[in-house]
Short mmCIF file of C-alpha atoms in Angstrom, two decimals:
data_model
loop_
_atom_site.label_atom_id
_atom_site.label_comp_id
_atom_site.label_asym_id
_atom_site.label_seq_id
_atom_site.Cartn_x
_atom_site.Cartn_y
_atom_site.Cartn_z
CA MET A 152 0.00 0.00 0.00
CA ARG A 153 1.34 3.42 -0.93
CA ILE A 154 0.18 6.14 1.38
CA ASP A 155 -0.55 9.65 0.19
CA CYS A 156 0.38 13.05 1.64
CA LYS A 157 -2.92 13.53 3.43
CA HIS A 158 -2.48 10.21 5.18
CA VAL A 159 1.00 11.27 6.32
CA TRP A 160 -0.32 14.59 7.67
CA GLU A 161 -2.92 12.74 9.75
CA HIS A 162 -0.17 10.91 11.58
CA ILE A 163 2.46 13.61 11.91
CA SER A 164 1.89 14.32 15.59
CA ALA A 165 1.92 10.64 16.54
CA TYR A 166 4.97 10.13 14.33
CA ILE A 167 6.84 12.90 16.14
CA ASP A 168 5.95 11.33 19.49
CA GLY A 169 7.05 7.88 18.31
CA GLU A 170 3.53 6.55 18.67
CA VAL A 171 2.90 5.02 15.24
CA ASP A 172 3.37 1.29 14.84
CA ALA A 173 6.37 -0.09 12.99
CA GLY A 174 4.46 -0.86 9.77
CA LEU A 175 2.99 2.60 9.44
CA ARG A 176 6.29 4.20 10.39
CA ALA A 177 8.02 2.33 7.58
CA GLU A 178 5.33 3.49 5.12
CA ILE A 179 5.69 7.08 6.25
CA ASP A 180 9.48 6.90 6.07
CA ARG A 181 9.27 5.54 2.54
CA HIS A 182 6.91 8.35 1.57
CA LEU A 183 9.17 10.96 3.14
CA GLU A 184 12.14 9.80 1.09
CA THR A 185 10.54 11.01 -2.09
CA CYS A 186 8.08 13.69 -0.96
CA GLU A 187 9.74 17.01 -0.24
CA ILE A 188 6.45 18.62 0.78
CA CYS A 189 5.76 16.09 3.53
CA SER A 190 9.39 16.23 4.64
CA ALA A 191 9.15 20.00 5.01
CA VAL A 192 5.79 19.74 6.81
CA LEU A 193 7.24 17.18 9.21
CA ASP A 194 10.44 19.15 9.81
CA SER A 195 8.60 22.42 10.36
CA THR A 196 6.06 20.82 12.72
CA ARG A 197 8.82 19.19 14.73
CA ASN A 198 10.70 22.49 14.81
CA VAL A 199 7.62 24.32 16.09
CA VAL A 200 7.13 21.69 18.82
CA VAL A 201 10.75 22.08 19.96
CA LEU A 202 10.59 25.88 19.96
CA VAL A 203 7.38 26.19 21.97
CA ALA A 204 8.79 23.78 24.58
CA ASP A 205 11.72 26.10 25.26
CA ASP A 206 11.56 27.64 28.74
CA ARG A 207 12.40 31.04 27.29
CA VAL A 208 9.06 31.22 25.47
CA PHE A 209 6.90 31.04 28.57
CA GLU A 210 8.54 32.59 31.59
CA LEU A 211 6.89 33.05 34.95
CA PRO A 212 6.19 36.71 35.76
CA SER A 213 9.02 38.29 37.67
CA GLY A 214 8.61 37.76 41.43
CA PHE A 215 5.83 35.17 40.96
CA SER A 216 7.42 32.55 43.16
CA GLU A 217 8.29 34.98 45.95
CA ARG A 218 4.73 36.33 46.05
CA LEU A 219 3.25 32.82 46.00
CA HIS A 220 5.36 31.62 48.90
CA ALA A 221 4.80 34.80 50.90
CA ARG A 222 1.04 34.31 50.58
CA LEU A 223 1.36 30.63 51.44
CA GLU A 224 3.38 31.51 54.50
CA LYS A 225 0.52 33.67 55.76
CA GLU A 226 -2.04 30.94 55.07
CA LEU A 227 0.06 28.31 56.78
CA GLU A 228 0.18 30.50 59.86
CA LEU A 229 -3.60 30.77 59.90
CA ALA A 230 -4.51 27.24 58.90
CA GLY A 231 -4.55 24.25 61.13
CA PRO A 232 -2.26 21.33 60.38
CA MET B 169 9.86 20.14 33.20
CA THR B 170 10.12 18.82 36.70
CA VAL B 171 9.94 15.07 37.02
CA SER B 172 7.72 13.99 39.85
CA ASN B 173 9.18 12.04 42.70
CA PRO B 174 6.43 10.05 44.44
CA GLN B 175 8.58 8.99 47.38
CA PHE B 176 9.63 12.57 48.12
CA GLU B 177 6.03 13.74 47.76
CA MET B 178 4.58 11.09 50.06
CA ASP B 179 7.25 11.80 52.68
CA CYS B 180 6.53 15.52 52.51
CA ILE B 181 2.79 14.99 52.79
CA ARG B 182 3.17 12.71 55.79
CA ARG B 183 5.36 15.24 57.55
CA ILE B 184 3.13 18.20 56.70
CA LEU B 185 0.06 16.39 58.00
CA ALA B 186 2.02 15.57 61.14
CA GLY B 187 2.53 19.29 61.72
CA GLU B 188 5.63 20.35 59.77
CA LYS B 189 3.63 22.83 57.77
CA HIS B 190 6.59 24.73 56.30
CA ILE B 191 7.54 21.68 54.19
CA PHE B 192 4.57 22.50 52.01
CA HIS B 193 6.71 25.14 50.27
CA ASP B 194 9.06 22.42 49.00
CA LEU B 195 6.21 20.14 48.01
CA ILE B 196 4.40 22.69 45.86
CA ARG B 197 7.48 24.33 44.30
CA PRO B 198 7.97 21.79 41.46
CA CYS B 199 4.30 22.28 40.44
CA GLU B 200 4.05 26.05 40.50
CA ARG B 201 5.05 26.68 36.91
CA ALA B 202 2.48 24.22 35.55
CA ILE B 203 -0.22 25.63 37.86
CA TYR B 204 0.42 29.18 36.68
CA PHE B 205 0.47 28.38 32.98
CA LEU B 206 -2.64 26.26 33.22
CA GLN B 207 -4.39 29.22 34.85
CA LEU B 208 -3.03 31.57 32.23
CA SER B 209 -4.26 29.27 29.50
CA LEU B 210 -7.74 29.22 31.02
CA LEU B 211 -8.03 32.82 32.18
CA GLN B 212 -5.82 34.63 29.67
CA ASN B 213 -4.96 37.34 32.11
CA GLU B 214 -1.65 37.41 33.95
CA ALA B 215 -2.84 39.05 37.15
CA GLU B 216 -5.85 36.77 37.47
CA ALA B 217 -3.77 33.70 36.59
CA GLU B 218 -1.35 34.58 39.38
CA ASP B 219 -4.14 35.04 41.89
CA ALA B 220 -5.75 31.77 40.79
CA ALA B 221 -2.38 30.02 41.10
CA GLN B 222 -2.03 31.25 44.67
CA GLU B 223 -5.57 30.13 45.51
CA THR B 224 -4.81 26.75 43.97
CA ALA B 225 -1.75 26.29 46.15
CA ILE B 226 -3.78 27.18 49.25
CA LYS B 227 -6.53 24.72 48.27
CA VAL B 228 -3.96 22.02 47.71
CA TYR B 229 -2.67 22.62 51.22
CA LEU B 230 -6.13 22.61 52.79
CA ASN B 231 -7.07 19.41 50.96
CA LEU B 232 -3.80 17.60 51.38
CA HIS B 233 -5.34 15.01 53.71
CA ASN B 234 -7.56 13.95 50.78
CA PHE B 235 -4.65 13.00 48.54
CA ARG B 236 -4.60 9.21 48.36
CA GLY B 237 -1.53 8.62 46.25
CA ASP B 238 -3.46 6.75 43.57
CA ALA B 239 -2.73 9.53 41.07
CA GLN B 240 0.52 11.42 40.62
CA PHE B 241 0.67 14.34 42.99
CA ARG B 242 1.14 16.84 40.16
CA THR B 243 -1.87 15.43 38.32
CA TRP B 244 -3.98 15.85 41.42
CA VAL B 245 -2.68 19.39 41.90
CA LEU B 246 -3.44 20.30 38.30
CA SER B 247 -6.98 18.99 38.53
CA ILE B 248 -7.48 21.29 41.54
CA ALA B 249 -5.93 24.10 39.47
CA ARG B 250 -8.26 23.38 36.59
CA ASN B 251 -11.31 23.43 38.86
CA GLU B 252 -10.19 26.74 40.30
CA GLY B 253 -9.72 28.22 36.83
CA LEU B 254 -12.99 26.87 35.46
CA GLY B 255 -14.83 28.09 38.56
CA ARG B 256 -13.55 31.59 37.92
CA LEU B 257 -14.55 31.42 34.28
CA ARG B 258 -18.04 30.31 35.18
CA LYS B 259 -18.38 33.02 37.77
CA ALA B 260 -17.29 35.71 35.37
CA ALA B 261 -19.27 34.06 32.56
CA THR B 262 -16.48 35.05 30.27
CA ARG B 263 -15.88 31.64 28.88
CA ARG B 264 -14.94 32.29 25.32
CA GLU B 265 -17.13 30.99 22.59
CA ASP B 266 -14.16 29.65 20.72
CA SER B 267 -14.08 26.62 22.97
CA LEU B 268 -17.58 25.79 21.79
CA ASP B 269 -16.46 26.13 18.20
CA ALA B 270 -13.55 23.87 18.90
CA GLU B 271 -15.79 21.18 20.41
CA ILE B 272 -17.75 21.10 17.18
CA ASP B 273 -14.63 21.35 15.15
CA GLU B 274 -13.25 18.30 16.89
CA GLN B 275 -15.83 16.08 15.24
CA SER B 276 -14.92 16.97 11.73
CA GLY B 277 -12.52 18.47 9.32
CA ASP B 278 -8.97 17.82 8.30
CA TYR B 279 -6.21 20.26 8.83
CA THR B 280 -4.17 21.10 5.81
CA PRO B 281 -0.74 22.15 6.93
CA ALA B 282 1.17 25.09 5.53
CA ILE B 283 2.64 23.60 2.38
CA LEU B 284 6.37 24.09 2.07
CA THR B 285 8.87 22.47 -0.20
CA SER B 286 11.82 22.86 2.11
CA TRP B 287 12.45 23.74 5.69
CA ARG B 288 15.56 25.11 7.30
CA GLU B 289 15.61 24.52 11.01
CA ILE B 290 15.15 27.45 13.35
CA PRO B 291 17.61 26.66 16.15
CA SER B 292 16.64 27.29 19.75
CA GLU B 293 19.34 29.96 19.98
CA SER B 294 17.10 32.10 17.79
CA LEU B 295 14.97 32.56 20.91
CA GLU B 296 17.52 35.13 22.00
CA ARG B 297 15.54 37.33 19.67
CA LYS B 298 12.58 38.55 21.69
CA GLU B 299 10.32 38.78 18.64
CA LEU B 300 10.51 35.03 18.16
CA GLY B 301 9.27 34.29 21.67
CA ALA B 302 6.49 36.83 21.22
CA LEU B 303 5.45 35.26 17.92
CA LEU B 304 5.28 31.78 19.47
CA ARG B 305 3.34 33.00 22.52
CA LYS B 306 0.85 34.81 20.35
CA ALA B 307 0.28 31.74 18.20
CA ILE B 308 -0.40 29.58 21.26
CA GLU B 309 -2.64 32.19 22.84
CA GLY B 310 -4.58 32.29 19.58
CA LEU B 311 -5.44 28.58 19.75
CA PRO B 312 -8.94 27.57 20.87
CA GLU B 313 -8.89 26.88 24.60
CA ILE B 314 -9.22 23.10 24.43
CA TYR B 315 -6.18 22.89 22.16
CA ARG B 316 -4.20 25.46 24.09
CA ASN B 317 -4.52 23.49 27.35
CA VAL B 318 -3.26 20.32 25.76
CA VAL B 319 -0.27 22.01 24.10
CA LEU B 320 0.55 23.68 27.35
CA LEU B 321 0.63 20.49 29.39
CA ARG B 322 2.05 18.12 26.75
CA ASP B 323 4.51 20.25 24.81
CA ILE B 324 5.36 23.07 27.18
CA GLU B 325 5.25 21.31 30.56
CA GLU B 326 6.19 18.02 28.86
CA MET B 327 3.68 15.92 30.77
CA ASP B 328 2.84 12.51 29.33
CA VAL B 329 -0.46 11.67 27.66
CA ARG B 330 -1.86 9.90 30.71
CA GLU B 331 -1.09 12.71 33.09
CA THR B 332 -2.41 15.34 30.69
CA ALA B 333 -5.65 13.40 30.27
CA ALA B 334 -6.08 13.05 34.03
CA ALA B 335 -5.34 16.72 34.73
CA LEU B 336 -7.81 17.91 32.09
CA GLY B 337 -10.48 15.31 32.77
CA ILE B 338 -10.47 13.97 29.20
CA THR B 339 -9.51 10.64 27.65
CA GLU B 340 -6.03 9.83 26.39
CA GLY B 341 -7.45 9.50 22.88
CA THR B 342 -8.85 13.02 23.09
CA VAL B 343 -5.47 14.33 24.27
CA LYS B 344 -3.83 12.82 21.18
CA VAL B 345 -6.45 14.16 18.78
CA ARG B 346 -6.33 17.64 20.28
CA LEU B 347 -2.56 17.68 20.34
CA HIS B 348 -2.45 16.70 16.70
CA ARG B 349 -4.89 19.46 15.76
CA ALA B 350 -3.07 22.00 17.88
CA ARG B 351 0.31 21.22 16.36
CA ALA B 352 -1.18 21.32 12.88
CA LEU B 353 -2.73 24.72 13.60
CA LEU B 354 0.56 26.00 14.99
CA GLN B 355 2.52 24.72 12.00
CA ARG B 356 0.05 26.33 9.60
CA ASP B 357 0.17 29.62 11.45
CA LEU B 358 3.87 29.73 12.25
CA ALA B 359 5.80 27.95 9.51
CA PRO B 360 5.39 30.68 6.89
CA ARG B 361 6.35 33.35 9.43
CA LEU B 362 9.22 31.54 11.11
CA LYS B 363 11.31 31.42 7.95
CA GLU B 364 12.70 34.86 8.59
CA PHE B 365 14.28 33.54 11.79
CA ALA B 366 16.31 30.90 9.96
CA PRO B 367 20.05 31.48 10.13
CA LYS B 368 21.42 32.95 6.94
CA ARG B 369 22.96 30.31 4.75
CA LYS B 370 26.40 30.94 3.37
CA GLY B 371 27.80 29.95 0.00
CA LEU B 372 24.68 28.26 -1.33
CA PHE B 373 21.94 29.42 -3.60
CA GLY B 374 19.62 30.97 -1.05
CA TRP B 375 16.13 29.84 -0.22
CA GLY B 376 14.93 26.42 -1.28
CA ALA B 377 11.41 27.69 -1.60
#
């Protein structure tokens, strides 16, 4: 069975996470060897996933942790064990 | 991401419940980032997300005796966080209609990615440029809520499928479907615009596409 581009796109996320079975993975790999569009879609999707996971993208507001623990400290004083 | 450590957590909980209250600071610390960003994803307002995160931590403390250890501690904490956030949304009745659209959308439709014929990797060092971080944040904030939450927990906090499903109260299958849609939406939105952040290539013939 030869799979088409649309079929590859449906599985891109699972492919990136290593969650497609060996047979389907082999089919996708074979398709990717000759399809520059799907290769670029896969590479760009994977790149986006890596970039958004970077801690520099989402940083806690400055002083967040200090304010949280200061408020907790007050609550712990008030609350029972 | 902070990997959970069940033994450490159970020890802390036992000691806190026995009266060593101050240990709660150490117990909650590894979860605080995920709590805040889950609130931000739900509430979309930094000040309110921070307040909700603080309330969540207090509720976790007050309910600590209810934690049974049959879920991961962080999962349990995030389900309390989610309830706090959803409660606030309900109260303010500001729940955005896009989540409704997304529920419908989930039943149907394929996502066509941005079609490219070549891709040059944008290395993580490019994040030194503030505009890149801003572009990525904006794209994620623009996702429908149900997709945003999944991306946040799976790709940003790097939680596994099981934990994400438990924290959001959805099935593992739904996590996978939503993650796939979210990544496809992000690729479609971002790929054409990220190209300008690619390092300049030397000695070749320029862009492949």
